[in-house]
Every structure is written in structure tokens, then in C-alpha cells.
Short mmCIF file of C-alpha atoms and ligand atoms in Angstrom, two decimals:
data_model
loop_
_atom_site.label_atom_id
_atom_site.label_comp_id
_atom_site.label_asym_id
_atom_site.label_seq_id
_atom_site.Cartn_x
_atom_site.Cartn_y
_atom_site.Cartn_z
CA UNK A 1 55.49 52.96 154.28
CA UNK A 2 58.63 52.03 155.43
CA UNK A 3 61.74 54.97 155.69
CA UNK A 4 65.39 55.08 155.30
CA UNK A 5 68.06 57.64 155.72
CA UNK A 6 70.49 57.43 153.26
CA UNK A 7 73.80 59.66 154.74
CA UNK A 8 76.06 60.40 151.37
CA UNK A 9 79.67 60.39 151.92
CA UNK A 10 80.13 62.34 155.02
CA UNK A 11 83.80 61.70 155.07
CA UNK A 12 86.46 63.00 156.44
CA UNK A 13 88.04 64.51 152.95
CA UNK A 14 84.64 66.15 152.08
CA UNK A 15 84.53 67.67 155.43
CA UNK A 16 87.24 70.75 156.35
CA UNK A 17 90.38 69.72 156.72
CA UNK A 18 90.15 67.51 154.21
CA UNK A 19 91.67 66.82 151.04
CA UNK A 20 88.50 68.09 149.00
CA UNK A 21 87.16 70.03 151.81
CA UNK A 22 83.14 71.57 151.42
CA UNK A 23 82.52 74.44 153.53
CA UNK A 24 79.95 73.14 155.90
CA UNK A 25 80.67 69.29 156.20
CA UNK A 26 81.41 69.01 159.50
CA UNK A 27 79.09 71.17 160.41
CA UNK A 28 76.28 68.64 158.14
CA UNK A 29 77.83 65.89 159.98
CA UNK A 30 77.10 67.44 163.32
CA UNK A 31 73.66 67.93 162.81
CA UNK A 32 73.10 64.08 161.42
CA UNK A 33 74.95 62.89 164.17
CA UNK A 34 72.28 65.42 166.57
CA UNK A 35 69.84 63.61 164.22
CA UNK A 36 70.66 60.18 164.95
CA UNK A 37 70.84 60.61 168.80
CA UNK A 38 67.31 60.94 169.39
CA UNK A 39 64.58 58.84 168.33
CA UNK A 40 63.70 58.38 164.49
CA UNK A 41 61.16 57.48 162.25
CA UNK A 42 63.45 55.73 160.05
CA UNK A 43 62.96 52.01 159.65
CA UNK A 44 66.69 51.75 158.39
CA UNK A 45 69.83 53.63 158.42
CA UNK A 46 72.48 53.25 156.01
CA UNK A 47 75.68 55.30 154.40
CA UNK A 48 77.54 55.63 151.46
CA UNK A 49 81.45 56.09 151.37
CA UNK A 50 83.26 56.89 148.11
CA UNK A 51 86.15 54.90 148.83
CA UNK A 52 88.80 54.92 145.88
CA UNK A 53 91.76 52.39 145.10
CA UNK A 54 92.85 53.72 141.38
CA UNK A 55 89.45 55.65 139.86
CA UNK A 56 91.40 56.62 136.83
CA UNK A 57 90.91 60.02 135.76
CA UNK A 58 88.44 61.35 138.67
CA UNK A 59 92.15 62.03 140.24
CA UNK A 60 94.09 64.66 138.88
CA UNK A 61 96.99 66.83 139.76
CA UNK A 62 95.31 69.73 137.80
CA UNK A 63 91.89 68.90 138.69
CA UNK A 64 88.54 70.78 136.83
CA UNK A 65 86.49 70.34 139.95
CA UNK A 66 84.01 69.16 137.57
CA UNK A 67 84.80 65.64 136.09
CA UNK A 68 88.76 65.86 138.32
CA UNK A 69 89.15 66.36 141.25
CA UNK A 70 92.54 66.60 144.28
CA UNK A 71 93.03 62.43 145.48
CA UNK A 72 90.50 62.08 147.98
CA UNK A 73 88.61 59.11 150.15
CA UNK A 74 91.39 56.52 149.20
CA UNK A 75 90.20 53.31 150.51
CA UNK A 76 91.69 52.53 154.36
CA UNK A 77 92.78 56.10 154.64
CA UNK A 78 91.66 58.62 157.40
CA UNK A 79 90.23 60.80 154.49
CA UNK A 80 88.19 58.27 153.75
CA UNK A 81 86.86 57.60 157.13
CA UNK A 82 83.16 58.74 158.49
CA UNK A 83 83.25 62.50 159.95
CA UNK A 84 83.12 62.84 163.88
CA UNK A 85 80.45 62.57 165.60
CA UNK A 86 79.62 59.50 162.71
CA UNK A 87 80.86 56.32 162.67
CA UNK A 88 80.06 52.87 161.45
CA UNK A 89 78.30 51.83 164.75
CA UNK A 90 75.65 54.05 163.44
CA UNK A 91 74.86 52.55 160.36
CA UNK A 92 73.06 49.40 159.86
CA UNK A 93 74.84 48.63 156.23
CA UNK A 94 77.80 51.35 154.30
CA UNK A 95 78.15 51.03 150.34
CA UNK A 96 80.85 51.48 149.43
CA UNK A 97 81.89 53.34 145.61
CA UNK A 98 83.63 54.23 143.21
CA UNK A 99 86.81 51.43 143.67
CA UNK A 100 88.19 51.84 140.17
CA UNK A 101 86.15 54.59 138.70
CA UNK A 102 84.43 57.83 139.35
CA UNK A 103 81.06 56.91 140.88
CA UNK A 104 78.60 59.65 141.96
CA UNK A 105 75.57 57.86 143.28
CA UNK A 106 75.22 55.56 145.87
CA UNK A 107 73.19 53.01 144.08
CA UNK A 108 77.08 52.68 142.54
CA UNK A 109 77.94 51.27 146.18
CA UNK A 110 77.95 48.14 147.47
CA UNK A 111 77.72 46.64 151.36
CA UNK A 112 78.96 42.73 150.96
CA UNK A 113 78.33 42.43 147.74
CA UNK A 114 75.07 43.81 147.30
CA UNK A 115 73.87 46.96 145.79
CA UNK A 116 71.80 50.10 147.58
CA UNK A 117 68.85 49.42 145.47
CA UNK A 118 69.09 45.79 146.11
CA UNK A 119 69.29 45.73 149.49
CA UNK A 120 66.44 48.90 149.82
CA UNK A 121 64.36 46.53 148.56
CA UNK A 122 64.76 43.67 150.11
CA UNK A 123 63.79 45.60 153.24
CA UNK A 124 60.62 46.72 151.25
CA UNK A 125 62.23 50.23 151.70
CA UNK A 126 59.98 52.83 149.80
CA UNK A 127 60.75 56.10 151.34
CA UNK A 128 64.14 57.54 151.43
CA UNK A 129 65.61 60.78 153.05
CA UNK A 130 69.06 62.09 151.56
CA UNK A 131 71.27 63.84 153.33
CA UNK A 132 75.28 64.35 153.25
CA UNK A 133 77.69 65.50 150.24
CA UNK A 134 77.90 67.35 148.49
CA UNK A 135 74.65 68.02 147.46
CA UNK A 136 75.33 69.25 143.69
CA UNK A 137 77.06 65.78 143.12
CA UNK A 138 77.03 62.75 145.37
CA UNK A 139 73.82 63.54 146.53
CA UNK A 140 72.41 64.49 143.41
CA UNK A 141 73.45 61.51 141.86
CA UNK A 142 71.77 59.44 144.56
CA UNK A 143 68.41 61.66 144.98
CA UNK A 144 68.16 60.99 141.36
CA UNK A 145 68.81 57.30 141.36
CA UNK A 146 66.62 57.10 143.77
CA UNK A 147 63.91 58.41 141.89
CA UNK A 148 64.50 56.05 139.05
CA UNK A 149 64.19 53.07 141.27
CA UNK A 150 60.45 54.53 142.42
CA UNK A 151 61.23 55.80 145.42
CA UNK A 152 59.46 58.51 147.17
CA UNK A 153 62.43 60.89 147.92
CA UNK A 154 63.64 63.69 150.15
CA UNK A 155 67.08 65.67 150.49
CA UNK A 156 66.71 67.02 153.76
CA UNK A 157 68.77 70.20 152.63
CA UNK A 158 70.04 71.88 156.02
CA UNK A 159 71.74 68.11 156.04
CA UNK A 160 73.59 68.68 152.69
CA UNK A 161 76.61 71.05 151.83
CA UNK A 162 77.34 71.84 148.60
CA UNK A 163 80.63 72.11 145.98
CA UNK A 164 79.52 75.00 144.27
CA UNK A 165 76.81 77.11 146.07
CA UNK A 166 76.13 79.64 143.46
CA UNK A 167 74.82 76.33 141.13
CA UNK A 168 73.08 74.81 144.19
CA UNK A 169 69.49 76.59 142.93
CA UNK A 170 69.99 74.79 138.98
CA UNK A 171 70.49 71.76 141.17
CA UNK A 172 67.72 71.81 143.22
CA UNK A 173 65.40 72.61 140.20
CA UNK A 174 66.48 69.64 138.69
CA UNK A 175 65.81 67.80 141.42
CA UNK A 176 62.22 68.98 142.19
CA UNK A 177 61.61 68.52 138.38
CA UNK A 178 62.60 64.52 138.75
CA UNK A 179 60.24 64.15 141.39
CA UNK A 180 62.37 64.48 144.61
CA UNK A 181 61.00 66.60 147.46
CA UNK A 182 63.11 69.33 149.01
CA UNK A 183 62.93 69.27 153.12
CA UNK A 184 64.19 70.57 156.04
CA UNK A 185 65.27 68.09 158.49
CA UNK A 186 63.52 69.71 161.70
CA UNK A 187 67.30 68.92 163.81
CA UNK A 188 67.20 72.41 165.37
ZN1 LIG B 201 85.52 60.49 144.45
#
């Protein structure tokens, strides 16, 4: 077997502070970075970064929160930056997302030109972890993806913060349902 982490869009906008702020980011981004300082079992580690030039309508100045959301993670910003203690030195390759539309997933993202999935399997990836935000969309999206591309997945959930906690249980049912494994992370 060989393992990757997969960090979703810990970002400065997701985190508080931020733009589009999730109660708990920096505190997820914390723990990852506690993570990442001792030794893994990961064979790779890799981001995602939503990382917006004009995404159309996933901007709004009434946003739903749902589909539209407050301008957020625009490309070369701060916002759009990795969250202290993370940077890019820790991450072997960063896909980027979601340039000129919304994009949810990171198999959306792209590091030089190549795609998550791609490049997971060049690397004869077959075992991901999924941690980051939030964990009712942008990791979600990628848990699920994942999945589809016949991965063996976990969301390490004390790694994830979520939108909308009150939903987070219809979430994680559909992601148990699709095959995904819900895990603690064992960062104490
Ligand atoms: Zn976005």
C-alpha cells in the first residue's frame, strides 16, 4: 500500500479571520501542522488551495452560503495563502482550483499542469487520508472523488472543520455510505 495525505484548503480565508472564516480552522491547521512535525506513515504529502481569479457566480455580494459565497482565496492574495503553522515547504505538490469557476474537489486542482488523480497515480498512490476544509464541502467533494477514482479513503475528522455543523452528521452518512472511512487522526 502506499499513503497520502491530502490537506484541503487550509487557507487563510477558511480559517478565522478570514474572509469566509470556519470556526475551528486554525485550530485544524494547528493540529496538521503538529501532524506533520513528527514522523509519518505517509508516502506523499500534498494540498489543495482553492485559488480564484473570476469564478463567476460562486462570488456574491448577497451570498446563499450554499452555491455563493463572500470573495474568498483570490489567487496571490493573503486569503488565499496556507494557514500558519502550514506552508508550501511542507507539501511535496499543491493543486490548485477553481480559477474561473466554483470547484469543490480537489481532483478539480491542478500542480503544473497535472491533475490530483493523475499525479496520485503516477506515484501508485492507493490510500488517501483527508483532512482540512470544510468538511461538508471541499472535503466532501474530494473524499468522494476520491472514492470514485478507487481509492481506499479516510477523513481524519478531528483534522476537518465544518460550514454548517448541525448538517455535518447527513454529511458524514453520505460519506460512510460511498465507501470512505471516518477516523481520528491520533495527533493528541
Ligand atoms: Zn471558493
Amino acid at each position: 500500500m502506499t499513503k497520502a495525505l491530502i490537506v484541503v484548503d487550509v487557507q487563510n480565508d477558511f480559517c478565522e479571520g478570514g474572509s469566509l472564516a470556519v470556526a475551528g480552522g486554525a485550530a485544524v491547521a494547528a493540529r496538521i501542522g503538529q501532524l506533520l512535525a513528527v514522523p509519518h506513515r505517509y508516502a506523499h504529502v500534498v494540498a489543495t488551495r482553492d485559488h480564484h481569479i473570476d469564478p463567476g457566480a460562486h462570488f456574491s455580494d448577497s451570498p446563499d452560503f450554499v452555491d455563493s459565497w463572500p470573495m474568498h482565496c483570490v489567487a496571490g492574495t493573503p486569503g488565499a495563502a496556507l494557514h500558519e503553522p502550514l506552508s508550501e515547504a511542507d507539501f511535496e505538490a499543491i493543486f490548485d482550483k477553481g480559477e474561473y469557476a466554483a470547484a469543490y474537489s480537489g481532483f478539480e486542482g491542478a500542480s503544473a499542469g497535472v491533475g490530483l488523480g493523475q499525479w496520485l497515480t503516477e506515484r501508485g498512490v492507493d490510500q488517501v487520508d483527508i483532512v482540512g476544509i470544510a468538511t461538508d464541502y471541499c472535503v466532501r467533494a474530494t473524499a468522494l472523488d476520491a472514492v470514485k477514482a478507487g481509492l481506499d479513503v479516510r477523513v481524519l475528522l478531528d483534522l476537518t472543520a465544518a460550514v454548517a455543523p448541525q448538517r455535518l452528521g447527513e454529511v458524514l452518512d453520505e460519506l460512510a455510505d460511498a465507501g470512505a472511512s471516518l477516523a481520528g487522526s491520533g495527533v493528541a
